[in-house]
CSV table of C-alpha atoms in Angstrom, one decimal:
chain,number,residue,atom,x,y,z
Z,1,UNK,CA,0.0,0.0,0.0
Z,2,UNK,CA,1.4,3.5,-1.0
Z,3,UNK,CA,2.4,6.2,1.7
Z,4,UNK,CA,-0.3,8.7,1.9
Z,5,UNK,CA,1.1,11.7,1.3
Z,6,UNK,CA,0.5,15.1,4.0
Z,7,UNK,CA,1.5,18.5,3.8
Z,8,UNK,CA,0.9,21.2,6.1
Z,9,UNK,CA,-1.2,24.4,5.0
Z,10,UNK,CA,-1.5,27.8,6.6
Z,11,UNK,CA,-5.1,28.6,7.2
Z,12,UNK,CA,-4.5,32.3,6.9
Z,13,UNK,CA,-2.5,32.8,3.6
Z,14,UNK,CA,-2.5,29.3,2.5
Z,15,UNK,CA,1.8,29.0,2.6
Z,16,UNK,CA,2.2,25.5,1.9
Z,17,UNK,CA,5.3,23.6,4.3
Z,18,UNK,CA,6.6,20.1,4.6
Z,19,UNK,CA,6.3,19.9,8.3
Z,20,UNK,CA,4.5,21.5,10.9
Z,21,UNK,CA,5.4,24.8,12.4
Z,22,UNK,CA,4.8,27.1,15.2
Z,23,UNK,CA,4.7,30.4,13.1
Z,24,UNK,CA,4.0,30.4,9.3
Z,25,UNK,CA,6.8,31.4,7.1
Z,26,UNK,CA,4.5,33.4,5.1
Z,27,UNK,CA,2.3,35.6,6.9
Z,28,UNK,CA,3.8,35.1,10.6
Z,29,UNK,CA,0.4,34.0,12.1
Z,30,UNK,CA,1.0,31.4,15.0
Z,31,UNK,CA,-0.8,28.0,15.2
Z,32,UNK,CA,-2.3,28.3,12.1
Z,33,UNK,CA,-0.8,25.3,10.0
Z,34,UNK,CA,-3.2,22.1,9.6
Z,35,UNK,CA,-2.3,18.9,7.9
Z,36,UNK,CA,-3.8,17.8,5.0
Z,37,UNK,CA,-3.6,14.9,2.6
Z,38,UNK,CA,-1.9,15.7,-0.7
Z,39,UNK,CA,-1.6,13.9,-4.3
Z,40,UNK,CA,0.2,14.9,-7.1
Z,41,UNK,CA,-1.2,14.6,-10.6
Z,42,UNK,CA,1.2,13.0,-13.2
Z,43,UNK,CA,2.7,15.6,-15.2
Z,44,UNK,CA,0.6,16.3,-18.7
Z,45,UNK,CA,2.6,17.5,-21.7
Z,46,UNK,CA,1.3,20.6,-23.9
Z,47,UNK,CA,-0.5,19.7,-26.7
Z,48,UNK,CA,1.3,20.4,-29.8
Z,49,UNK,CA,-0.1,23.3,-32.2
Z,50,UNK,CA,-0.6,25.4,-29.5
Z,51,UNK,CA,0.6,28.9,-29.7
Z,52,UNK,CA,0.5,32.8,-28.5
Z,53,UNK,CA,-1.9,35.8,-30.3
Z,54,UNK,CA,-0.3,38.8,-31.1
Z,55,UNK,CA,-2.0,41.7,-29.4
Z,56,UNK,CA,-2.8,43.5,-32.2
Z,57,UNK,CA,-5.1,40.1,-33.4
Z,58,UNK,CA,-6.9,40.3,-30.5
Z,59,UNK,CA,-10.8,41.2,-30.7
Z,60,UNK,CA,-12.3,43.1,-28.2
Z,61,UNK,CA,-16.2,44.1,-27.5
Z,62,UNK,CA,-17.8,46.2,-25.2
Z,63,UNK,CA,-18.9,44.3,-22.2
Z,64,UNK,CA,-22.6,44.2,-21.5
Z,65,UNK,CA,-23.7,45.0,-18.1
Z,66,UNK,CA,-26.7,43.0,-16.8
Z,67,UNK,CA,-28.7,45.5,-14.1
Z,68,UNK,CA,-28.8,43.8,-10.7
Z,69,UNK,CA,-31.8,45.6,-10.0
Z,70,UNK,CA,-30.5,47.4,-7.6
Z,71,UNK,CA,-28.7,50.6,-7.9
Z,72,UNK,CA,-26.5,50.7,-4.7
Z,73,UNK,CA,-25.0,47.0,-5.5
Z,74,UNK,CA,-25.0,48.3,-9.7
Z,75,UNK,CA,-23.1,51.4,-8.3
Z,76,UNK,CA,-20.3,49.2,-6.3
Z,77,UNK,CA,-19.9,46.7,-9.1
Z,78,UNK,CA,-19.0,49.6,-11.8
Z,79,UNK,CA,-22.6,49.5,-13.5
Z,80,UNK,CA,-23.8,46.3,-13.4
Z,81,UNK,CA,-22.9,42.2,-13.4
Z,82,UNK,CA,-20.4,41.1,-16.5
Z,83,UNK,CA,-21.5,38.6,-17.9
Z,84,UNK,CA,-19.1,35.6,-17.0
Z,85,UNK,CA,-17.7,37.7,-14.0
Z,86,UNK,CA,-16.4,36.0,-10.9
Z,87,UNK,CA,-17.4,38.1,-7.6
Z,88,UNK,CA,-16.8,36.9,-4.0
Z,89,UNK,CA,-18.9,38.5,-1.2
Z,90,UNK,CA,-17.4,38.9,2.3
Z,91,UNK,CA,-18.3,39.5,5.6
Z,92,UNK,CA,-18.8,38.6,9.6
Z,93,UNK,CA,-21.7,36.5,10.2
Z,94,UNK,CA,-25.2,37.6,10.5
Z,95,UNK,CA,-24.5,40.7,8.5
Z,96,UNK,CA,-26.7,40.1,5.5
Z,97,UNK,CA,-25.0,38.5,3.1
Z,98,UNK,CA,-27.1,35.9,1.9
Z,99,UNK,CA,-30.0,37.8,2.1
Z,100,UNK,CA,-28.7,41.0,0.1
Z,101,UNK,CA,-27.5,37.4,-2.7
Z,102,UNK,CA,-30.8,36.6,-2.3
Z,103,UNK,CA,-32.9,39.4,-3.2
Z,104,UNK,CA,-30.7,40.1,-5.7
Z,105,UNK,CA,-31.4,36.7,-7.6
Z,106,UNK,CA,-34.6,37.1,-7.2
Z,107,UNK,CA,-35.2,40.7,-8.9
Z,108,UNK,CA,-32.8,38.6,-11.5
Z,109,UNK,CA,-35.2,36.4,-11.8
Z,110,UNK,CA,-37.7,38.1,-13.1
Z,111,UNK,CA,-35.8,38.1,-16.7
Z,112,UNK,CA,-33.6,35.2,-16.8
Z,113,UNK,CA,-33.0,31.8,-15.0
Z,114,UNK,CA,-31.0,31.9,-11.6
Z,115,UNK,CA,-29.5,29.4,-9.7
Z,116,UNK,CA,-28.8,29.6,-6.1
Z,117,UNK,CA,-26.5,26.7,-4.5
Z,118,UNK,CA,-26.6,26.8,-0.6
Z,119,UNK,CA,-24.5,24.0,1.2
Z,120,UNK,CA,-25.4,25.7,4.2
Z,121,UNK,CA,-29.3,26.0,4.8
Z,122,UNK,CA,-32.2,23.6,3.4
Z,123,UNK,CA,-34.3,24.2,0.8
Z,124,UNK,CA,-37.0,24.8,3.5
Z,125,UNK,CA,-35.4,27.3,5.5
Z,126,UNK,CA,-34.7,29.1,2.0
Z,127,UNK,CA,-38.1,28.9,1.2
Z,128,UNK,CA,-38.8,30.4,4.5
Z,129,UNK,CA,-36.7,33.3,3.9
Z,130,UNK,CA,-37.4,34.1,0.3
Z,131,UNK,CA,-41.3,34.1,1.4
Z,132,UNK,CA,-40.0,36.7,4.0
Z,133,UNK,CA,-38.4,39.1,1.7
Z,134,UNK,CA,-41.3,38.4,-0.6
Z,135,UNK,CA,-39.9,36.8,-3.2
Z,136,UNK,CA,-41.6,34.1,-5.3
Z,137,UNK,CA,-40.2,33.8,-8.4
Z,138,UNK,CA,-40.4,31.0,-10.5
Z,139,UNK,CA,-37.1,31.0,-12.8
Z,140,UNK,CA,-35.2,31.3,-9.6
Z,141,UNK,CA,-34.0,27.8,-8.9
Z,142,UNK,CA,-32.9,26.6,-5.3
Z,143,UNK,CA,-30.2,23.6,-4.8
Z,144,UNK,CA,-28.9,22.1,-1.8
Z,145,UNK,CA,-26.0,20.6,-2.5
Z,146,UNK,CA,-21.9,21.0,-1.4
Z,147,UNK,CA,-20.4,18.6,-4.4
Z,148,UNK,CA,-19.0,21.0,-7.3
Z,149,UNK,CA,-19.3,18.2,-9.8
Z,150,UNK,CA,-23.2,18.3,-8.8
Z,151,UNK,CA,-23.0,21.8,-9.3
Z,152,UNK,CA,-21.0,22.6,-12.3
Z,153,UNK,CA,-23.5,19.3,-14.1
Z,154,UNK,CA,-26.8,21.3,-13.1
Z,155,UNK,CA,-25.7,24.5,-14.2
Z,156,UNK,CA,-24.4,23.4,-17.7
Z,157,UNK,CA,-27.9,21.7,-18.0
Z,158,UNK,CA,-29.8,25.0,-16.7
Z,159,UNK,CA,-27.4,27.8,-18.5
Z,160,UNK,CA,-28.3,30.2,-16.0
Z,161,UNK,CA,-27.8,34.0,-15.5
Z,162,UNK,CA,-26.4,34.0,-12.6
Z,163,UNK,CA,-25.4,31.0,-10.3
Z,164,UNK,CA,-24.9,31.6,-6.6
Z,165,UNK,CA,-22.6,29.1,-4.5
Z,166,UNK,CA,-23.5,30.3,-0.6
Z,167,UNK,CA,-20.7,29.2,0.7
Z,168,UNK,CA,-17.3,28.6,-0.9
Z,169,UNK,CA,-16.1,27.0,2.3
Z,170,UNK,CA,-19.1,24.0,2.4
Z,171,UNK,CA,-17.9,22.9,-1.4
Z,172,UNK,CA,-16.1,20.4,-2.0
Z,173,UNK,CA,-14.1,18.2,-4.8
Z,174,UNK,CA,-14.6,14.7,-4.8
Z,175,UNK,CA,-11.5,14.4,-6.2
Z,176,UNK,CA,-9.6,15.7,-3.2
Z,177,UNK,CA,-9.3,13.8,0.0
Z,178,UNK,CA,-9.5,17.0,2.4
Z,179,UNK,CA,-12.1,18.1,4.4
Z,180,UNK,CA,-14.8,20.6,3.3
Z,181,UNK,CA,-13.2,24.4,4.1
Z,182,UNK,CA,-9.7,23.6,4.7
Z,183,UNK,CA,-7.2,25.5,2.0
Z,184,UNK,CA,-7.2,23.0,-0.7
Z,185,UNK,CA,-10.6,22.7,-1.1
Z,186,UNK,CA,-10.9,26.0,-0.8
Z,187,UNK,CA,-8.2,27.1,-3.3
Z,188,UNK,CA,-9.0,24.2,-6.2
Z,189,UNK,CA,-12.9,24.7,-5.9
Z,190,UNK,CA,-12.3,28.2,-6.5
Z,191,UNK,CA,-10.4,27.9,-9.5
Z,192,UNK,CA,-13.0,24.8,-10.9
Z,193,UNK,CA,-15.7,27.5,-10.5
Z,194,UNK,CA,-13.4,30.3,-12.3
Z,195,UNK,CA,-12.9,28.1,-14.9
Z,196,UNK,CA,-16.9,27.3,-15.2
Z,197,UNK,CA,-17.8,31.3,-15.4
Z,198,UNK,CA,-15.1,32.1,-17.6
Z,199,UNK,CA,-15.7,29.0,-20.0
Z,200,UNK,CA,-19.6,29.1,-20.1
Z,201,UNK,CA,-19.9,32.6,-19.5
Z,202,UNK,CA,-21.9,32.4,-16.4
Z,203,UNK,CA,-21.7,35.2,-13.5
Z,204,UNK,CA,-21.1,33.6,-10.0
Z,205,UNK,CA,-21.3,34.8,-6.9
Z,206,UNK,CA,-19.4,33.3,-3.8
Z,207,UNK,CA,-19.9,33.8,-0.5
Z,208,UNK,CA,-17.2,33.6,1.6
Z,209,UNK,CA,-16.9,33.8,5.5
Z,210,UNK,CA,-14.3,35.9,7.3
Z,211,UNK,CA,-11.7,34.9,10.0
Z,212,UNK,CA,-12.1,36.7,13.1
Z,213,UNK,CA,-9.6,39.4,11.8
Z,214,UNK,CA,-12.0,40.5,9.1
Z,215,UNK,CA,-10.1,39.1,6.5
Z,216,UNK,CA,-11.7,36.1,4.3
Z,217,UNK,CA,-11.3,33.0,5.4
Z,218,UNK,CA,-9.3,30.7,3.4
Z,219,UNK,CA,-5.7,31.0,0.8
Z,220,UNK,CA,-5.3,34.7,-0.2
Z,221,UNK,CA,-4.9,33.1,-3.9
Z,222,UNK,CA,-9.3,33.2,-3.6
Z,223,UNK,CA,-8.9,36.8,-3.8
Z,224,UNK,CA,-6.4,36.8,-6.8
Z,225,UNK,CA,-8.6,34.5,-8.6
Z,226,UNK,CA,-11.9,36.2,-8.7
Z,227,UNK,CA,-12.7,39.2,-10.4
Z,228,UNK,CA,-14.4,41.0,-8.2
Z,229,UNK,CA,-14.4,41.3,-4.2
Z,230,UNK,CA,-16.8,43.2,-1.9
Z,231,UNK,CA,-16.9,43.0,1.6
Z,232,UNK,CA,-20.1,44.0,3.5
Z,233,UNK,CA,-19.9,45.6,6.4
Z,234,UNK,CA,-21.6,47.2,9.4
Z,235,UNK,CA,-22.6,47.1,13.2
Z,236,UNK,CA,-24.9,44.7,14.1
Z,237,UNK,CA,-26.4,47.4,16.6
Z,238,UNK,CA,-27.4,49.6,13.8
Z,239,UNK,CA,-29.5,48.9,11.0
Z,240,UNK,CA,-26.7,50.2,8.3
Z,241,UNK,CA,-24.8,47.8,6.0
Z,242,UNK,CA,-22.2,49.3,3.5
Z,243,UNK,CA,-21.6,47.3,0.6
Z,244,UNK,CA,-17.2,48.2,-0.2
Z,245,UNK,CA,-15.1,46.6,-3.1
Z,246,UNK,CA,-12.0,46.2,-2.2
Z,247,UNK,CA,-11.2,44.6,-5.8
Z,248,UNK,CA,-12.7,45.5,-9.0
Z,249,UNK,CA,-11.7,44.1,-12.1
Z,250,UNK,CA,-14.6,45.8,-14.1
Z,251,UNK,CA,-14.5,49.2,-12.3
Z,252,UNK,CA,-13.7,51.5,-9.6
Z,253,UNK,CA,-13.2,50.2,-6.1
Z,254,UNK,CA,-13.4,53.1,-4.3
Z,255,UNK,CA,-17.2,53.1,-4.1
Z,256,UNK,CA,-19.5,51.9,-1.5
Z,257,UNK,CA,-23.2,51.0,-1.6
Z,258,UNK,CA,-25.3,51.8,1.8
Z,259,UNK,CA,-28.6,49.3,2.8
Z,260,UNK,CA,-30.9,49.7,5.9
Z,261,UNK,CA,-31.9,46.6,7.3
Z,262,UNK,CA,-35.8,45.9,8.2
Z,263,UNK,CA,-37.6,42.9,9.1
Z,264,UNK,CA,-38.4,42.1,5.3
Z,265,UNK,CA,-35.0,42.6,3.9
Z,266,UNK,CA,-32.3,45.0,2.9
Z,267,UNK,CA,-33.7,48.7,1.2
Z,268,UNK,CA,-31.5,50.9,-0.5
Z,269,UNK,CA,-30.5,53.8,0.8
Z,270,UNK,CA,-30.2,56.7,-1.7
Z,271,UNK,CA,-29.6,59.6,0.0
Z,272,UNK,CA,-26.7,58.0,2.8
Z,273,UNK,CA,-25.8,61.8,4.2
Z,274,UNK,CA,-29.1,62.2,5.7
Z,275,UNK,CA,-28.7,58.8,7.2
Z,276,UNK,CA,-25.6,59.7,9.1
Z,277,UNK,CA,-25.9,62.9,10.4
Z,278,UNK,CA,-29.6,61.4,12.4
Z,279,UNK,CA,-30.6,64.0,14.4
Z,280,UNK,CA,-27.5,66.1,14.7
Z,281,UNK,CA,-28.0,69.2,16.8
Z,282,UNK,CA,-26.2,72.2,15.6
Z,283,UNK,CA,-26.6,73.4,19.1
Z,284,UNK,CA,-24.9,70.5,20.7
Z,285,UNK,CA,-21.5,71.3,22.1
Z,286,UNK,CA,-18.8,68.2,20.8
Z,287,UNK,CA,-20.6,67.5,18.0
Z,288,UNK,CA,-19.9,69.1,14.4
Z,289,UNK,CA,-20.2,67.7,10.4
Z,290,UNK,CA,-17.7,66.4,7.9
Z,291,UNK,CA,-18.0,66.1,4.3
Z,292,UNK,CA,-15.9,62.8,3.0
Z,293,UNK,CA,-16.3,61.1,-0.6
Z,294,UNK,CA,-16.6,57.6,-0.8
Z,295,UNK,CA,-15.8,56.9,-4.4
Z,296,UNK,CA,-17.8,59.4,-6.9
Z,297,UNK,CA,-20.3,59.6,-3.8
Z,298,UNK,CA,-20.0,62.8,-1.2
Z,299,UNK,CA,-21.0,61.8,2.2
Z,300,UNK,CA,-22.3,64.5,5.4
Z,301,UNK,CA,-21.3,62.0,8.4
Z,302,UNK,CA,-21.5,63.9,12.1
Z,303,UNK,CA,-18.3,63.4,14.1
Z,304,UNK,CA,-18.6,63.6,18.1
Z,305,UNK,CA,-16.1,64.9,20.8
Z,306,UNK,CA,-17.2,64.2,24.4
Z,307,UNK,CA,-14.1,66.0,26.8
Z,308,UNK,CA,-14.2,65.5,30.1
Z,309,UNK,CA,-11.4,66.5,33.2
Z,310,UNK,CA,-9.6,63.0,33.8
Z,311,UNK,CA,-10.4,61.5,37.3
Z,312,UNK,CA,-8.7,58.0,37.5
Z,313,UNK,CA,-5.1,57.7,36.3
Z,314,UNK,CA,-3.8,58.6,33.3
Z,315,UNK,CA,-5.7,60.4,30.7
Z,316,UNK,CA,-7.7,58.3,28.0
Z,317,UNK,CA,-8.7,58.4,24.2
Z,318,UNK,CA,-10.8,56.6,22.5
Z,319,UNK,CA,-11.7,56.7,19.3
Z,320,UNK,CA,-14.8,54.8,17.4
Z,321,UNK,CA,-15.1,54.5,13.6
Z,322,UNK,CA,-11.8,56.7,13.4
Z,323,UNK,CA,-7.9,56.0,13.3
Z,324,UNK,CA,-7.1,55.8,17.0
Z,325,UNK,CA,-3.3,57.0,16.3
Z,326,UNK,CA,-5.0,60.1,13.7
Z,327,UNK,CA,-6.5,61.4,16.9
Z,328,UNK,CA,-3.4,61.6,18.7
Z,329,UNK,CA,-1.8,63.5,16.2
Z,330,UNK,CA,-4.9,66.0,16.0
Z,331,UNK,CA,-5.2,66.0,19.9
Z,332,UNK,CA,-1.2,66.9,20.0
Z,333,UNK,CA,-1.9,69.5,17.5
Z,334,UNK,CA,-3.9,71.3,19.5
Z,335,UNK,CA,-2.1,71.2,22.0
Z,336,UNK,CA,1.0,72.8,20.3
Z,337,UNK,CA,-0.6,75.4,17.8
Z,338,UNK,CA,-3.6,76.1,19.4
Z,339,UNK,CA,-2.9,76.7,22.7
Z,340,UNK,CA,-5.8,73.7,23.8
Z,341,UNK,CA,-4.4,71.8,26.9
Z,342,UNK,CA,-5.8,68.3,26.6
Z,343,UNK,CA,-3.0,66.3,29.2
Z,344,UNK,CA,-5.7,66.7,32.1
Z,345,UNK,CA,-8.9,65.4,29.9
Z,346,UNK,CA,-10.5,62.1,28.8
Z,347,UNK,CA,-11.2,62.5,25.0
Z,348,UNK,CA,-13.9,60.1,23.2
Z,349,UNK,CA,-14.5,60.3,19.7
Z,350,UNK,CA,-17.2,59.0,17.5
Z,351,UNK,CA,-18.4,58.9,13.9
Z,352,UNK,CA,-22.5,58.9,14.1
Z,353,UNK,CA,-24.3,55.9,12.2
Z,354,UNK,CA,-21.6,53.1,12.8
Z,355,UNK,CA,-19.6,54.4,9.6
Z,356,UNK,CA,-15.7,53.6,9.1
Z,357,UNK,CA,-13.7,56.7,8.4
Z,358,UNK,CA,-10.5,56.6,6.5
Z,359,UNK,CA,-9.4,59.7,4.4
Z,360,UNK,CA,-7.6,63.0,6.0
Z,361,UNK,CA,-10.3,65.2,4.8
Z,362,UNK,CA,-12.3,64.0,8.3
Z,363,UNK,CA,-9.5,66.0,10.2
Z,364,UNK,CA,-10.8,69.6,10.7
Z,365,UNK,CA,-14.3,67.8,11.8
Z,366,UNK,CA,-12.1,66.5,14.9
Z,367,UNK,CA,-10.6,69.1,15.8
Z,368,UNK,CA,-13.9,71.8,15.5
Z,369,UNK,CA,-15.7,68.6,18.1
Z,370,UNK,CA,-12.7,68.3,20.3
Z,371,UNK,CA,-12.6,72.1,20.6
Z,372,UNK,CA,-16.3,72.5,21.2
Z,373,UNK,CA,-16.6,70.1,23.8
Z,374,UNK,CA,-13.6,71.4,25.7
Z,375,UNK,CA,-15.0,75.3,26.0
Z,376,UNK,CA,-19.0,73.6,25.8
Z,377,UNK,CA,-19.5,75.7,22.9
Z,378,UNK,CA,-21.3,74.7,19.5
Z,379,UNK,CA,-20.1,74.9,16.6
Z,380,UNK,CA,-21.3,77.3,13.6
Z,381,UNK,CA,-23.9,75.3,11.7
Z,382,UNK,CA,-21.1,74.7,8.7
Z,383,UNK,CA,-20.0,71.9,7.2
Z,384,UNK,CA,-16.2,71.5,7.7
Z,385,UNK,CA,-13.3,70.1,5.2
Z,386,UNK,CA,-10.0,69.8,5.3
Z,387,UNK,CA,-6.8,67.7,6.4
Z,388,UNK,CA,-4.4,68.7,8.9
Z,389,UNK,CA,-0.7,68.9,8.9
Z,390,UNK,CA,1.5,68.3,12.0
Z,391,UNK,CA,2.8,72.4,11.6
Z,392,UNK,CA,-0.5,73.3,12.1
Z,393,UNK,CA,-1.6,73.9,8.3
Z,394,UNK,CA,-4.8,73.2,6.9
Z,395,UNK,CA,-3.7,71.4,3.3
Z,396,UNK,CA,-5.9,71.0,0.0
Z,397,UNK,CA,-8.2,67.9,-0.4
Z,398,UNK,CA,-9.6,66.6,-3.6
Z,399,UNK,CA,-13.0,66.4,-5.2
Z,400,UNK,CA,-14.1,70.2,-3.0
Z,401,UNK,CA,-16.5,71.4,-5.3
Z,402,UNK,CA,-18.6,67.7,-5.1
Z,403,UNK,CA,-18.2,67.9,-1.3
Z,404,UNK,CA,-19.6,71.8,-1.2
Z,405,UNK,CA,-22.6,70.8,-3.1
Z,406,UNK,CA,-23.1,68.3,-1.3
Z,407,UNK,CA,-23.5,70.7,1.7
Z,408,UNK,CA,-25.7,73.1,-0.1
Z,409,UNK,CA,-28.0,69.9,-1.3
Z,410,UNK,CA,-28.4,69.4,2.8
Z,411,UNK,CA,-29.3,72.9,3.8
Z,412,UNK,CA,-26.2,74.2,5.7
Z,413,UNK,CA,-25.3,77.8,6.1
Z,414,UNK,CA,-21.3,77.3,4.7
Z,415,UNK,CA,-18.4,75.3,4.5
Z,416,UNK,CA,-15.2,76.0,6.4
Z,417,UNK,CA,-12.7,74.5,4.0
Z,418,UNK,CA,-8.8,75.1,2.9
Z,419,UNK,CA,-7.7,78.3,1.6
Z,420,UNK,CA,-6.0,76.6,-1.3
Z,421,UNK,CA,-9.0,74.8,-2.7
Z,422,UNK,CA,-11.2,78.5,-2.9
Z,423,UNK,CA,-10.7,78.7,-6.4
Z,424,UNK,CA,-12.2,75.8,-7.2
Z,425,UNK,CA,-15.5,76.6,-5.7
Z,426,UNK,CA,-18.3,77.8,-7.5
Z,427,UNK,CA,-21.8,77.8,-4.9
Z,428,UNK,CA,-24.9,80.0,-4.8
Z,429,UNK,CA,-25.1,83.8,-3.1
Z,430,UNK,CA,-26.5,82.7,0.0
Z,431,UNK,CA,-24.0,80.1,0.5
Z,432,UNK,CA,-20.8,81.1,2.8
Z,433,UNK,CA,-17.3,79.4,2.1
Z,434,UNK,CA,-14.7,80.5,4.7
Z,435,UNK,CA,-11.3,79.7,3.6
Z,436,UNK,CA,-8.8,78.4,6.4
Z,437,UNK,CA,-5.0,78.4,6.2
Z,438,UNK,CA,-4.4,77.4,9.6
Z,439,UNK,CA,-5.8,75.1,12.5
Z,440,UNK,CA,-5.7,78.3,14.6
Z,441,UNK,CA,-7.3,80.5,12.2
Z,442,UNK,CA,-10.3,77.9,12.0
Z,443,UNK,CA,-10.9,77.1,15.3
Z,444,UNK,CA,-11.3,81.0,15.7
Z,445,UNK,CA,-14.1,81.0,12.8
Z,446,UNK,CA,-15.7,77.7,14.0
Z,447,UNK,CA,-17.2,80.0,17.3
Z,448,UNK,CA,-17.5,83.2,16.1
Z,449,UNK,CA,-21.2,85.4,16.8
C-alpha cells in the first residue's frame, strides 16, 4: 500500500510547508498550519499546435452589463454584473450576506434563469426566507447541494444567468481527499468555479466567510482569482450595512453602496448623508459635520467629541469609527498650535451611524468637536473640510466642489474648507465658504457670533 502523502497548510494565507510549524513562514500568524492529505497529478505535456496571439489580433467588445436591480450593488460593481464575472462577497456572520444574494437573484429572476446553490441552509429554511423578503419567483432555482461536480452538471444543463454558491467554504471536490473548508478545497474549488464562469460565461457569486480578523477566510490566492471582491460591512447594533469593493476588475473600487436593514430585507438607501448625520443638533457642544467622498459619492457624516477633566489615572482616548493614532496627532496639534491643553482630559471620539472613516479630509471635523466640547460651545452650523498637517496647516483635499454641493443639497449655512482649494468653488449667493489656512485661524471661525 502506497504512503499517503501530508502537507501542512496555513489557514491564513494558504503558505504550503513540509512539516509543521509554530509560526507560518508566510504571513507570521502562529498555530495556524493544519495537515492535509496531498496527491500529485502526473505531469501532462502541452498539446502540440498550441501557440501565443499577437495583441494586435486580439478582438475586443464592449462588455454588456446585466442591471442587478439594484442601484446601490450596480453602483459598487461599476454598472452592473459582467456577464461571465467572478465576484466573491465577504463579511462577519449575521450581517446580510445571503439575504442581500438573495434578493438580488430574485429581482434577477424576473428576466432570466437563476440558480442559487446553498451547502449551508435547506431548501426549507430558503423557502422560508425568500417568502420573508417576498420573493416568489419561479425561474429562480434553489439547490442544496456541497459537491462541485453536482453543481457545475446542473448548471451546464440550466445555462443560467447568474449561479450563486453560498458558501465557498461548504464545497467540496470529490476528487480531493481533504475536508470541506480547509485551504485545498478551498483554493481548487475556486479555481474549478473560475474556470466554469469564464468558460460558459456564467456570472457567480461566492460567498465567503471571514476569519475573526475580518479578512476572508481561506488562501489569499481566492482573492487573486476572482474578479471582483466586496466585503459588506456594518454594526450589528445599527440597522446600516455598507456594501465596499475592495477589488474590481470591471470598475472602480473606491465606491461603496449603503442598505438599511428591516424585518423584510435589505432597502437601499439613496440619499446616505441624511442617514448619518440622524438628528444632529447644531446646538450641541462636541458635536460638528464632515464632508468625506466615498468613491464618486459625497458623504455628510457627524463626528462627536465628548471631553471631560480626567479622574482615575492617566488620561484616555478613545476613538470609534476613526484611526485611533490620527486622533493623537490631532489631539497633539492642538495642543501645540492652538494653545488647547488636553493632558488633564479624557477624550472620546465618535463617527454617528456606525460608519468607518479613512481619508484625511475628516480632520478639521475632529478638531472643530474636540474644541467645542472642551470650551461647551457649539459649533457654527457649517460643514467642515479639510486635512491637517503636524505644523498646524490646513492642506488642500480633492473632489471640494462635489463635497460643497453636497453641503448646499443638505441645507447648511457654509463650508469652512482650505484656503487653497477656494478657487475651485463655485456655490450660490446665500451660500458662505470660509477659507482656512491654519488650525488656529479655523478654530477661531468655528465660534464666532
Amino acid at each position: 500500500m502506497a504512503k499517503v502523502k501530508t502537507r501542512f497548510f496555513c489557514q491564513s494565507c494558504g503558505q504550503e510547508s513540509p512539516r509543521w510549524l509554530g509560526k507560518c513562514p508566510g504571513c507570521g500568524e502562529w498555530n495556524t498550519l493544519v495537515e492535509e492529505v496531498v496527491e500529485r497529478a502526473a505531469a501532462k505535456r502541452t498539446p502540440l499546435g498550441v501557440k501565443a496571439t499577437p495583441l494586435t489580433e486580439i478582438q475586443i467588445r464592449e462588455e454588456e452589463r446585466v442591471s442587478s436591480g439594484s442601484q446601490e450593488l450596480n453602483r459598487v460593481l461599476g454598472g452592473g454584473i459582467v456577464p461571465g464575472s467572478f465576484v466573491l462577497l465577504g463579511g462577519e456572520p449575521g450581517i446580510g450576506k445571503s439575504t442581500l444574494l438573495l434578493q438580488t437573484a430574485g429581482l434577477l429572476a424576473k428576466g432570466m434563469d437563476v440558480l442559487y446553490i446553498s451547502g449551508e441552509e435547506s431548501e426549507k429554511q430558503i423557502k422560508l426566507r425568500a417568502e420573508r423578503l417576498g420573493i416568489k419567483e419561479s425561474r429562480l432555482h434553489i439547490l442544496t447541494e456541497t459537491r462541485l461536480e453536482v453543481v457545475r452538471d446542473v448548471a451546464l444543463a440550466m445555462r443560467p444567468g447568474l449561479l450563486i454558491v453560498d458558501s465557498i467554504q461548504t464545497m467540496v471536490l470529490e476528487e480531493l481527499q481533504a475536508a470541506a473548508g480547509s485551504v485545498s478545497q478551498v483554493r481548487e474549488g475556486a479555481a474549478f468555479l473560475m474556470r466554469l464562469a469564464k468558460e460558459e460565461e456564467i456570472s457567480i457569486f461566492l460567498v465567503g466567510h471571514v476569519t475573526k480578523d475580518g479578512a476572508i477566510a481561506g488562501p489569499r490566492v481566492l482573492e487573486h482569482i476572482v474578479d471582483t471582491v466586496l466585503y459588506f460591512e456594518g454594526d450589528r447594533h445599527h440597522v446600516y450595512r455598507l456594501l465596499r469593493a475592495v477589488k474590481n476588475r470591471f470598475g472602480s473600487t473606491n465606491e461603496i453602496g449603503v442598505f438599511e436593514m428591516h424585518e423584510d430585507g435589505l432597502v437601499e438607501v439613496p440619499n446616505p448623508s441624511k442617514v448619518f448625520l440622524g438628528e444632529n443638533s447644531a446646538t450641541a457642544p462636541g458635536s460638528s459635520v464632515a464632508v468625506i467622498v466615498e468613491g464618486s459619492r459625497p458623504l455628510l457624516v457627524e463626528i462627536q467629541a465628548l471631553v471631560t477633566p480626567t479622574t482615575y489615572g492617566p488620561p484616555r482616548r478613545t476613538a470609534t469609527g476613526i484611526d485611533y493614532n490620527r486622533i493623537l496627532m490631532l489631539l497633539a496639534v492642538l495642543d501645540k498650535k492652538v494653545g488647547l491643553h488636553l493632558g488633564a482630559q479624557d477624550v472620546f471620539i465618535n463617527i454617528a451611524g456606525g460608519i468607518r472613516i479613512d481619508e484625511p479630509g475628516v480632520d478639521l471635523a475632529c478638531i472643530a468637536a474636540i474644541a467645542s466640547s472642551l470650551g461647551e460651545r457649539p459649533v457654527k452650523r457649517y460643514a467642515l473640510i479639510g486635512e491637517v498637517g503636524l505644523t498646524g496647516e490646513v492642506r488642500g483635499i480633492s473632489q471640494i466642489e462635489n463635497r460643497v454641493k453636497e453641503a448646499v443639497k443638505l441645507g447648511f449655512e457654509g463650508c469652512i474648507i482650505p484656503r487653497i482649494n477656494v478657487s475651485a468653488v463655485k456655490v450660490p449667493g446665500n451660500f458662505t465658504v470660509i477659507p482656512v489656512k491654519t488650525v488656529e485661524e479655523a478654530v477661531q471661525v468655528m465660534f464666532e457670533q
